[in-house]
Coordinates of C-alpha atoms in Angstrom, one line a residue:
Chain A
M142 CA -12.3 -10.2 22.3
A143 CA -9.5 -12.3 23.6
S144 CA -8.2 -9.7 25.9
G145 CA -10.0 -11.3 28.9
V146 CA -7.2 -13.7 29.3
G147 CA -4.7 -10.9 30.3
N148 CA -4.0 -10.5 34.0
I149 CA -3.4 -14.2 34.7
R150 CA -0.1 -14.0 33.1
N151 CA 3.0 -12.1 34.2
N152 CA 3.9 -9.0 32.2
R153 CA 7.6 -9.5 31.9
L154 CA 7.2 -11.7 28.9
A155 CA 4.9 -9.2 27.3
Y156 CA 7.5 -6.5 27.4
L157 CA 10.1 -8.9 26.2
Y158 CA 7.9 -9.8 23.2
T159 CA 7.1 -6.2 22.2
M160 CA 10.5 -4.7 23.0
P161 CA 12.3 -5.7 19.7
A162 CA 9.6 -4.2 17.6
F163 CA 9.5 -1.0 19.5
I164 CA 13.3 -0.6 19.5
V165 CA 13.2 -0.7 15.7
M166 CA 10.2 1.6 15.6
G167 CA 11.9 3.9 18.0
I168 CA 15.0 4.3 15.9
V169 CA 13.3 4.7 12.6
V170 CA 10.0 6.3 13.4
I171 CA 9.8 7.9 16.8
Y172 CA 13.2 9.5 16.8
P173 CA 12.9 11.0 13.3
F174 CA 9.4 12.2 14.3
L175 CA 10.7 14.2 17.3
Y176 CA 13.6 15.4 15.2
N177 CA 11.1 16.6 12.6
I178 CA 9.2 18.6 15.2
V179 CA 12.5 20.4 16.0
L180 CA 13.2 21.0 12.3
S181 CA 9.8 22.4 11.8
F182 CA 10.6 25.3 14.1
S183 CA 14.0 25.9 12.5
N184 CA 15.3 27.9 9.5
M185 CA 16.9 24.9 7.9
N186 CA 17.2 25.3 4.1
L187 CA 19.9 25.0 1.4
T188 CA 21.9 28.0 2.7
H189 CA 21.4 27.0 6.4
F190 CA 21.9 23.2 6.1
Y191 CA 24.6 22.9 8.8
D192 CA 24.3 26.2 10.7
W193 CA 20.5 26.0 11.2
R194 CA 18.9 27.3 14.4
L195 CA 15.5 27.5 16.0
T196 CA 13.5 30.4 14.8
G197 CA 10.0 29.9 16.1
P198 CA 6.7 29.0 14.5
Q199 CA 7.3 31.1 11.3
N200 CA 7.2 28.0 9.1
Y201 CA 3.7 27.1 10.2
V202 CA 2.6 30.7 9.5
K203 CA 4.1 30.5 6.1
V204 CA 2.4 27.3 5.2
F205 CA -1.0 28.8 5.9
Q206 CA -0.2 32.1 4.2
E207 CA 0.7 30.5 0.9
R208 CA -2.1 29.8 -1.5
T209 CA -0.6 26.5 -2.4
F210 CA -1.6 24.9 0.9
W211 CA -5.3 25.4 0.4
Y212 CA -5.1 24.6 -3.3
F213 CA -3.4 21.2 -2.7
F214 CA -5.5 20.5 0.4
F215 CA -8.6 20.8 -1.8
K216 CA -7.0 18.5 -4.4
T217 CA -6.0 16.0 -1.8
I218 CA -9.5 15.8 -0.4
L219 CA -10.9 15.4 -3.9
W220 CA -8.3 12.7 -4.7
T221 CA -9.0 10.8 -1.5
V222 CA -12.8 10.9 -1.8
I223 CA -12.9 9.8 -5.5
N224 CA -10.4 7.1 -5.0
V225 CA -11.8 5.5 -1.8
F226 CA -15.3 5.7 -3.3
F227 CA -14.3 3.7 -6.3
H228 CA -12.1 1.3 -4.3
V229 CA -14.9 0.4 -2.0
T230 CA -17.8 0.3 -4.5
I231 CA -15.9 -1.7 -7.0
G232 CA -14.3 -3.9 -4.3
V233 CA -17.6 -4.7 -2.6
F234 CA -19.5 -5.2 -5.8
L235 CA -17.0 -7.7 -7.1
A236 CA -16.9 -9.5 -3.8
L237 CA -20.7 -9.9 -3.8
I238 CA -20.4 -11.6 -7.2
L239 CA -17.4 -13.7 -6.2
N240 CA -19.2 -14.9 -3.1
K241 CA -21.9 -16.7 -5.3
D242 CA -21.5 -20.2 -6.5
L243 CA -19.7 -19.8 -9.8
K244 CA -17.5 -22.5 -11.4
A245 CA -14.7 -20.2 -12.5
K246 CA -14.7 -17.9 -9.5
S247 CA -11.2 -18.8 -8.2
F248 CA -9.9 -18.1 -11.7
F249 CA -11.4 -14.6 -11.7
R250 CA -10.5 -13.9 -8.1
T251 CA -6.9 -14.7 -8.8
L252 CA -6.7 -12.4 -11.9
L253 CA -8.6 -9.6 -10.1
I254 CA -6.0 -9.6 -7.3
L255 CA -3.1 -9.0 -9.7
P256 CA -3.0 -5.2 -9.7
W257 CA -2.3 -5.4 -6.0
A258 CA 0.7 -7.7 -6.7
V259 CA 2.4 -5.4 -9.1
P260 CA 4.9 -3.1 -7.4
Q261 CA 3.4 0.5 -7.1
Y262 CA 6.2 2.2 -8.9
I263 CA 5.8 -0.1 -11.9
T264 CA 2.1 0.5 -11.9
A265 CA 2.7 4.2 -12.0
L266 CA 5.4 4.2 -14.6
T267 CA 3.4 1.8 -16.8
W268 CA 0.2 3.9 -16.7
R269 CA 2.2 7.0 -17.4
G270 CA 3.3 5.2 -20.6
M271 CA -0.2 4.2 -21.4
F272 CA -1.4 7.9 -21.1
N273 CA 1.3 9.1 -23.5
S274 CA -0.5 11.2 -26.0
E275 CA 1.1 9.6 -29.1
Y276 CA 2.0 6.0 -28.3
G277 CA 0.0 5.3 -25.1
A278 CA -2.5 2.5 -25.3
I279 CA -5.3 4.5 -23.7
S280 CA -4.8 7.4 -26.1
L281 CA -4.7 5.0 -29.0
I282 CA -7.9 3.2 -27.9
I283 CA -9.8 6.5 -27.3
H284 CA -8.6 7.8 -30.6
K285 CA -9.8 4.7 -32.3
I286 CA -13.3 4.8 -30.8
F287 CA -14.0 8.5 -30.5
G288 CA -11.5 10.0 -32.9
V289 CA -10.3 12.5 -30.3
Q290 CA -6.9 13.2 -28.7
I291 CA -7.1 13.9 -25.0
P292 CA -4.0 15.8 -23.6
W293 CA -3.7 13.5 -20.5
L294 CA -0.4 14.5 -19.1
T295 CA 0.0 18.0 -20.3
T296 CA -3.1 19.6 -18.7
E297 CA -3.8 20.0 -15.0
W298 CA -7.0 18.0 -14.8
G299 CA -6.0 15.6 -17.5
A300 CA -3.0 14.6 -15.3
F301 CA -5.2 14.5 -12.2
T302 CA -7.6 12.1 -14.0
A303 CA -4.7 10.0 -15.1
C304 CA -3.5 9.7 -11.5
V305 CA -7.0 8.8 -10.3
V306 CA -7.5 6.1 -12.9
T307 CA -4.1 4.6 -12.1
N308 CA -4.8 4.6 -8.4
V309 CA -8.3 3.1 -8.8
W310 CA -6.8 0.3 -10.7
L311 CA -4.2 -0.2 -8.0
G312 CA -6.6 -0.1 -5.0
F313 CA -9.8 -2.0 -5.6
P314 CA -8.3 -5.5 -5.1
F315 CA -7.5 -4.8 -1.5
M316 CA -11.1 -3.8 -0.7
M317 CA -12.3 -6.7 -2.7
V318 CA -10.3 -9.2 -0.6
I319 CA -11.3 -7.7 2.7
A320 CA -15.0 -7.6 1.6
L321 CA -14.8 -11.2 0.4
G322 CA -13.4 -12.3 3.8
G323 CA -16.2 -10.5 5.5
L324 CA -18.9 -12.0 3.3
Q325 CA -17.6 -15.5 3.8
S326 CA -18.0 -15.2 7.5
I327 CA -21.7 -14.5 7.2
P328 CA -23.6 -17.7 7.8
D329 CA -25.8 -18.9 5.0
E330 CA -28.6 -19.7 7.5
L331 CA -29.3 -16.0 7.9
Y332 CA -30.1 -15.7 4.2
E333 CA -32.1 -19.0 4.2
A334 CA -34.2 -17.7 7.1
A335 CA -34.7 -14.4 5.3
E336 CA -35.8 -16.2 2.2
I337 CA -38.4 -18.2 4.1
D338 CA -39.7 -14.9 5.3
G339 CA -40.0 -13.8 1.7
A340 CA -37.4 -11.1 1.9
S341 CA -36.3 -9.5 -1.4
W342 CA -32.5 -9.3 -2.3
R343 CA -32.7 -5.6 -1.5
H344 CA -33.9 -6.4 2.0
K345 CA -31.3 -9.0 2.5
L346 CA -28.6 -6.6 1.3
K347 CA -29.8 -3.9 3.6
N348 CA -30.6 -6.0 6.7
I349 CA -28.0 -8.7 6.6
T350 CA -25.1 -8.1 4.3
I351 CA -24.4 -4.4 4.9
P352 CA -24.7 -4.5 8.7
L353 CA -22.5 -7.6 9.0
L354 CA -20.0 -6.4 6.5
K355 CA -19.6 -3.0 8.2
P356 CA -17.4 -4.0 11.1
V357 CA -14.9 -5.6 8.6
M358 CA -15.0 -2.7 6.2
I359 CA -14.7 0.2 8.6
P360 CA -11.1 -0.4 9.7
A361 CA -10.2 -1.2 6.0
I362 CA -11.8 2.1 4.8
T363 CA -10.1 4.1 7.6
L364 CA -6.7 2.6 6.5
G365 CA -7.6 3.1 2.9
I366 CA -8.4 6.8 3.5
I367 CA -5.1 7.3 5.3
W368 CA -3.1 5.5 2.7
T369 CA -4.7 7.3 -0.2
F370 CA -4.3 10.7 1.5
N371 CA -0.6 10.0 1.8
N372 CA -0.1 8.1 -1.5
F373 CA 3.0 9.7 -2.8
N374 CA 4.1 7.2 -5.4
I375 CA 1.3 7.3 -7.9
V376 CA 0.9 11.1 -8.0
W377 CA 4.6 11.7 -8.1
L378 CA 5.5 9.1 -10.8
V379 CA 2.4 9.4 -13.0
S380 CA 2.6 13.2 -13.1
N381 CA 6.4 13.1 -13.2
G382 CA 6.9 15.3 -10.1
G383 CA 3.7 17.4 -10.4
E384 CA 3.8 18.3 -14.1
P385 CA 2.5 20.4 -15.7
A386 CA 4.1 23.3 -13.8
D387 CA 3.6 21.9 -10.2
T388 CA -0.2 21.9 -10.6
T389 CA -0.7 18.1 -10.2
H390 CA 0.2 17.6 -6.5
I391 CA -1.4 16.3 -3.4
L392 CA -0.1 17.5 -0.1
V393 CA 2.6 14.8 0.4
S394 CA 4.1 15.2 -3.1
W395 CA 4.2 18.9 -2.6
V396 CA 6.1 18.5 0.7
Y397 CA 8.6 16.2 -0.9
K398 CA 9.2 18.7 -3.7
S399 CA 9.6 21.5 -1.2
G400 CA 12.0 19.5 0.9
F401 CA 14.1 17.5 -1.5
R402 CA 13.9 19.6 -4.7
Y403 CA 13.6 23.2 -3.5
F404 CA 15.5 22.4 -0.2
R405 CA 13.1 24.3 2.0
M406 CA 13.6 21.8 4.9
G407 CA 12.1 23.8 7.8
Y408 CA 9.0 24.6 5.7
A409 CA 8.6 21.0 4.6
A410 CA 8.9 19.8 8.1
A411 CA 6.2 22.1 9.3
F412 CA 4.0 21.2 6.3
S413 CA 4.5 17.5 7.2
M414 CA 3.4 18.1 10.8
I415 CA 0.2 19.8 9.5
I416 CA -0.6 16.8 7.2
F417 CA -0.1 14.5 10.1
L418 CA -2.3 16.5 12.4
I419 CA -5.1 16.6 9.8
L420 CA -5.0 12.8 9.5
L421 CA -4.8 12.3 13.3
I422 CA -7.9 14.5 13.9
F423 CA -9.8 12.8 11.1
S424 CA -9.0 9.2 12.2
W425 CA -9.7 10.0 15.8
N426 CA -13.2 11.2 14.9
F427 CA -13.8 8.5 12.4
I428 CA -12.8 5.7 14.7
K429 CA -14.9 7.1 17.5
K430 CA -17.9 7.5 15.3
S431 CA -17.6 4.0 13.8
K432 CA -17.2 2.5 17.3
A433 CA -20.4 4.4 18.3
T434 CA -22.4 2.8 15.4
E435 CA -20.9 -0.6 16.1
T436 CA -22.6 -0.8 19.5
V437 CA -26.0 -0.4 17.9
Y438 CA -25.8 -3.9 16.5
Chain I
M298 CA -35.3 -24.5 -2.1
R299 CA -32.6 -22.5 -3.8
K300 CA -29.3 -22.1 -1.8
P301 CA -28.4 -18.5 -1.0
R302 CA -25.2 -18.6 -3.0
D303 CA -26.9 -20.0 -6.2
L304 CA -27.6 -17.8 -9.1
S305 CA -30.2 -18.2 -11.9
L306 CA -29.0 -18.7 -15.4
S307 CA -29.4 -15.1 -16.4
G308 CA -27.7 -14.1 -13.1
K309 CA -24.8 -16.3 -13.9
I310 CA -24.4 -14.8 -17.4
G311 CA -24.5 -11.4 -15.9
A312 CA -22.0 -12.3 -13.2
Y313 CA -19.5 -13.7 -15.7
G314 CA -20.0 -10.7 -17.9
I315 CA -19.2 -8.2 -15.2
L316 CA -16.3 -10.3 -13.9
S317 CA -14.8 -10.5 -17.4
V318 CA -15.0 -6.7 -17.9
F319 CA -13.2 -6.0 -14.6
T320 CA -10.7 -8.7 -15.3
I321 CA -9.8 -7.1 -18.6
F322 CA -9.4 -3.8 -16.8
A323 CA -7.2 -5.5 -14.2
I324 CA -4.8 -7.4 -16.5
Y325 CA -4.7 -5.1 -19.6
P326 CA -1.8 -2.9 -18.3
I327 CA 0.2 -6.0 -17.5
L328 CA -0.4 -7.5 -20.9
R329 CA 0.6 -4.2 -22.4
V330 CA 4.0 -4.2 -20.7
L331 CA 4.5 -7.7 -21.8
T332 CA 3.7 -6.8 -25.4
I333 CA 6.2 -3.9 -25.4
S334 CA 8.9 -6.1 -23.8
L335 CA 8.5 -8.6 -26.7
R336 CA 8.9 -6.0 -29.5
P337 CA 11.9 -6.1 -31.7
G338 CA 14.3 -3.2 -31.0
D339 CA 13.4 -1.1 -34.0
R340 CA 9.7 -1.1 -33.4
L341 CA 9.4 0.1 -29.9
L342 CA 7.5 3.2 -30.8
S343 CA 4.6 1.5 -32.4
K344 CA 1.0 2.5 -32.6
S345 CA -0.1 -1.1 -32.8
L346 CA -2.5 -2.5 -30.1
A347 CA -1.8 -6.1 -30.9
I348 CA -1.1 -8.2 -27.8
I349 CA 1.5 -10.4 -29.4
P350 CA 3.6 -8.0 -31.5
P351 CA 4.7 -8.9 -35.0
H352 CA 8.2 -10.5 -35.0
A353 CA 8.0 -11.1 -31.2
T354 CA 11.5 -11.7 -29.8
L355 CA 13.2 -12.0 -26.4
Q356 CA 16.2 -9.9 -27.4
T357 CA 15.3 -7.2 -25.0
Y358 CA 15.5 -9.6 -22.1
V359 CA 18.9 -10.9 -23.3
K360 CA 20.1 -7.3 -23.4
L361 CA 18.7 -6.6 -20.0
F362 CA 20.6 -9.4 -18.4
T363 CA 23.8 -9.1 -20.4
Q364 CA 24.3 -5.4 -21.1
E365 CA 22.7 -3.8 -18.1
P366 CA 23.5 -4.3 -14.4
F367 CA 20.1 -5.9 -13.9
L368 CA 21.4 -8.9 -12.0
R369 CA 23.3 -6.7 -9.6
W370 CA 20.1 -4.7 -8.8
M371 CA 18.2 -8.0 -8.4
F372 CA 20.9 -9.3 -6.0
N373 CA 20.7 -6.1 -3.9
S374 CA 16.9 -6.2 -3.8
L375 CA 16.9 -9.9 -2.9
I376 CA 19.3 -9.4 0.1
I377 CA 17.4 -6.4 1.4
S378 CA 14.0 -7.9 0.9
A379 CA 14.9 -11.2 2.5
A380 CA 16.4 -9.5 5.5
V381 CA 13.4 -7.3 5.9
M382 CA 11.2 -10.3 5.7
L383 CA 13.1 -12.2 8.5
V384 CA 13.2 -9.2 10.8
G385 CA 9.5 -8.3 10.0
V386 CA 8.1 -11.7 10.6
G387 CA 10.2 -12.2 13.8
L388 CA 9.1 -8.8 15.3
A389 CA 5.5 -8.9 14.2
A390 CA 5.0 -12.4 15.4
T391 CA 6.2 -11.7 18.9
A392 CA 4.8 -8.2 19.3
G393 CA 1.4 -9.2 17.9
Y394 CA 1.3 -12.1 20.4
A395 CA 1.9 -9.9 23.4
F396 CA -0.8 -7.5 22.2
S397 CA -3.3 -10.4 21.8
R398 CA -2.6 -12.3 25.0
Y399 CA -1.3 -10.0 27.7
R400 CA -2.6 -7.0 29.5
F401 CA 0.3 -4.8 30.4
R402 CA 1.0 -1.2 31.3
G403 CA 1.3 1.0 28.2
K404 CA -0.5 -1.5 26.0
S405 CA -3.2 0.7 24.6
V406 CA -0.8 3.6 24.2
A407 CA 1.6 1.3 22.3
M408 CA -1.2 0.0 20.0
F409 CA -2.5 3.5 19.3
A410 CA 1.1 4.6 18.6
L411 CA 1.3 1.8 16.0
I412 CA -1.8 3.1 14.2
T413 CA -0.6 6.6 14.4
T414 CA 2.5 5.9 12.5
Q415 CA 0.4 5.0 9.5
M416 CA -0.7 8.7 9.5
F417 CA 2.9 9.9 9.2
P418 CA 3.5 11.3 5.7
L419 CA 6.6 9.5 4.6
T420 CA 8.2 12.8 3.8
M421 CA 8.1 13.7 7.5
L422 CA 10.4 10.9 8.5
L423 CA 12.6 10.9 5.4
L424 CA 14.7 14.1 6.1
P425 CA 15.5 13.3 9.7
L426 CA 16.2 9.7 8.7
F427 CA 18.5 10.9 6.0
I428 CA 20.5 13.1 8.4
M429 CA 20.5 10.4 11.1
L430 CA 21.9 7.7 8.7
I431 CA 24.6 10.0 7.5
K432 CA 25.7 10.6 11.1
L433 CA 25.6 6.9 11.9
K434 CA 27.6 6.2 8.7
L435 CA 24.8 4.0 7.5
Y436 CA 23.9 6.1 4.5
D437 CA 24.5 4.1 1.3
S438 CA 24.3 0.8 3.0
Y439 CA 22.2 -2.3 3.1
V440 CA 21.7 -2.0 6.8
G441 CA 20.2 1.5 6.6
L442 CA 17.6 0.4 4.1
I443 CA 16.8 -2.8 6.0
I444 CA 16.1 -0.9 9.2
A445 CA 14.0 1.7 7.4
Y446 CA 11.8 -0.9 5.6
S447 CA 11.4 -3.1 8.6
A448 CA 10.0 -0.2 10.6
T449 CA 7.6 0.9 7.8
A450 CA 6.2 -2.6 7.5
L451 CA 5.8 -3.3 11.2
P452 CA 2.7 -1.4 12.3
F453 CA 0.4 -3.1 9.7
T454 CA 1.9 -6.6 10.1
T455 CA 1.8 -6.4 14.0
W456 CA -1.9 -5.4 13.9
Q457 CA -2.6 -8.1 11.5
M458 CA -0.8 -10.8 13.5
K459 CA -2.7 -9.6 16.7
G460 CA -6.0 -10.0 14.9
Y461 CA -5.1 -13.5 13.9
Y462 CA -3.9 -14.6 17.3
D463 CA -7.2 -13.3 18.7
T464 CA -9.0 -16.0 16.8
I465 CA -6.9 -18.8 18.3
P466 CA -8.6 -20.2 21.4
F467 CA -6.7 -19.5 24.6
S468 CA -7.8 -22.9 25.9
L469 CA -5.2 -24.6 23.7
E470 CA -2.5 -22.8 25.5
E471 CA -4.0 -23.5 28.9
A472 CA -4.1 -27.2 28.1
A473 CA -0.4 -27.1 27.1
S474 CA 0.6 -25.3 30.3
I475 CA -1.2 -27.9 32.4
D476 CA 0.8 -30.5 30.5
G477 CA 3.9 -28.7 31.8
S478 CA 4.8 -26.7 28.8
S479 CA 6.6 -23.4 29.5
Q480 CA 5.1 -20.1 28.2
V481 CA 7.8 -19.7 25.6
G482 CA 7.5 -23.4 24.6
T483 CA 3.7 -23.1 24.2
F484 CA 4.1 -20.0 22.0
W485 CA 6.7 -21.7 19.9
R486 CA 5.2 -25.2 19.5
I487 CA 1.4 -24.5 19.6
V488 CA 0.6 -20.9 18.8
L489 CA 3.0 -20.3 16.0
P490 CA 2.1 -23.3 13.9
L491 CA -1.6 -22.4 14.2
A492 CA -0.8 -18.9 13.1
A493 CA 0.9 -20.1 9.9
P494 CA -1.5 -18.4 7.4
A495 CA -1.0 -15.1 9.1
L496 CA 2.8 -15.6 9.3
V497 CA 2.9 -16.3 5.5
I498 CA 0.9 -13.1 4.8
T499 CA 3.2 -11.1 7.1
A500 CA 6.2 -12.5 5.3
L501 CA 4.7 -11.7 1.9
F502 CA 4.0 -8.1 2.9
S503 CA 7.4 -7.5 4.5
F504 CA 9.1 -8.8 1.5
M505 CA 7.0 -6.7 -0.9
T506 CA 7.5 -3.6 1.2
A507 CA 11.2 -3.8 0.4
W508 CA 10.9 -5.3 -3.1
S509 CA 8.6 -2.5 -4.3
E510 CA 9.7 0.6 -2.6
Y511 CA 11.1 3.5 -4.6
L512 CA 11.2 6.7 -2.6
V513 CA 13.1 5.8 0.5
A514 CA 15.7 4.0 -1.6
A515 CA 16.0 7.0 -3.9
V516 CA 16.9 9.2 -0.9
L517 CA 19.1 6.7 1.1
I518 CA 21.1 5.1 -1.7
Q519 CA 23.4 6.9 -4.1
D520 CA 26.0 4.3 -4.9
Q521 CA 25.1 2.7 -8.2
N522 CA 26.5 -0.6 -7.0
L523 CA 23.9 -0.6 -4.3
F524 CA 20.9 0.3 -6.5
T525 CA 17.8 -1.7 -5.8
L526 CA 15.5 -2.8 -8.7
P527 CA 13.2 0.3 -8.5
L528 CA 16.2 2.6 -8.6
G529 CA 17.6 0.7 -11.5
L530 CA 14.4 0.6 -13.5
K531 CA 13.9 4.3 -13.0
T532 CA 17.2 4.9 -14.8
F533 CA 15.7 3.5 -18.0
Q534 CA 13.2 6.4 -17.7
S535 CA 15.5 9.2 -16.5
A536 CA 17.4 9.9 -19.7
M537 CA 16.0 12.3 -22.3
E538 CA 13.9 9.5 -23.8
T539 CA 12.6 6.4 -22.1
S540 CA 14.0 3.0 -23.1
W541 CA 10.6 1.5 -23.1
G542 CA 11.8 -1.9 -24.2
L543 CA 14.3 -2.3 -21.3
Y544 CA 11.9 -0.8 -18.8
S545 CA 9.1 -3.2 -19.8
A546 CA 11.3 -6.3 -19.8
G547 CA 12.6 -5.2 -16.3
A548 CA 9.1 -4.5 -15.1
I549 CA 8.0 -8.0 -16.1
M550 CA 11.0 -9.6 -14.4
V551 CA 10.4 -7.6 -11.2
S552 CA 6.7 -8.3 -11.0
L553 CA 6.9 -11.9 -11.9
P554 CA 8.1 -13.3 -8.5
V555 CA 5.5 -11.2 -6.6
V556 CA 2.7 -12.2 -9.0
I557 CA 3.6 -15.8 -8.6
L558 CA 3.7 -15.6 -4.8
F559 CA 0.3 -13.9 -4.9
L560 CA -1.2 -16.6 -7.1
F561 CA 0.1 -19.3 -4.8
L562 CA -1.1 -17.5 -1.7
S563 CA -4.4 -15.9 -2.9
R564 CA -6.4 -18.4 -1.0
W565 CA -4.6 -17.7 2.3
L566 CA -4.6 -14.0 1.6
I567 CA -8.3 -13.8 2.4
S568 CA -8.3 -15.8 5.6
G569 CA -4.9 -14.4 6.8
L570 CA -6.1 -10.8 6.3
T571 CA -9.6 -10.8 7.5
L572 CA -10.2 -13.6 9.9
G573 CA -8.9 -11.5 12.8
S574 CA -11.2 -8.6 12.2
V575 CA -14.2 -10.8 11.6
K576 CA -14.0 -12.9 14.7
G577 CA -12.2 -10.3 16.9

């Protein structure tokens, strides 16, 4: 850690360097955050848009009373676990291959990064088109091979699967790049020494690669979980706002619909706070746990 | 003895096989959009899976540029993205440096606050931001969007810059200050040039945040003259039926600059992103 250099220097410059960033963050992130807390205790909705007042914690009570919260909570967990699992396994798997001496590896690496480069909303709208039951490429291919029509976008779990496939496509390059960076920093000598000792590839993977990759991957996975949990774009645009009949939502897309389509602002504000608290508690524990395992090595 | 990174012949064949399968998965949707954008106007709803469509033509692109306000959207997006990039790089480069090199009161709180903002669901900030910008008369303006995007990009880029600065040895700065260089001068002349890879990645991410964002723009912009590319492209899908040809041609034009940047920078992407976390 480079933090040892601290104290010697005066602090005034440090504040000067951080101030501009925090002023912008203050205006756009911290102030709205505080405002949102106030709104979450208010009765703001379409009929009380201007004459809203504080009404107490009733919005929070409402969130937990409604069945939708638990339903979408379950879906969000499922969505996050499946996505991050595929992102990490595909990403690390490809990185392991790309880390070998292959002639064409920079060619493949470049092409494999492309899904990351395509803007998210284009990814979503394009895949939505590919899942179209009549003219979509995926439906056509599956029909050609298996002779069946799958109602992707018109059934609850069909639409959920479509969103997952889209998001897996979108997310694996990030994990691949991070894993590749981590792998490149592991010195070859470690593997050479292991080979002299007659270690199998399985041993090398378990005793060298995974432990040394872990400190690089843990922060990336934490971020990945948070981003996936809050990934509004894919779900909203692939399922066209939760179709069919508001069944294909994760928590964030449901909040957006409540706030900006059904105009239940107070309720949406309270709901947002709950999502935030879930993530905060999760990350807090996750970071603490991963720090604890780090000291073992 | 065999080098650790060498593969046997069968291993090589297997590796190329697997890479090819995933590469097809990665680029197929992009090829598909390209295909649709090249179709002649009367064959947009085709069940063909050919990559180069029969009678391929660029007429959709011509229509996109001449009959639709596509250039206008592109101009708006360019201005906003460039501004976000400048603001983002400036703020992340300075804030990241302070986090890497100084110990000051409130530092750990500030760094934790930066991570915490990543946990905010966007919807939580959107409504207050919407009300605030209306009150400040910045609703429907470039400035409103630029501020919003700069702030959403900052936490990630600041952390990433800090990680990269951590890998630059402090002894270089000490040597410079012994030679009589001021603190600001050292930062400007020695540290920043060394941090070039991270600065490039920060610039790329800040630019992409603004170039690719749909939701915030949808809430904060209503004036059609101020539509950014995502808002514009969505209009091709909002009517009763989708204009797939125009949408596809637009999608290709929007993705192209980003894809080219990524191709150029893919080598730096790996070092710029991970060096910090590896050596930190």
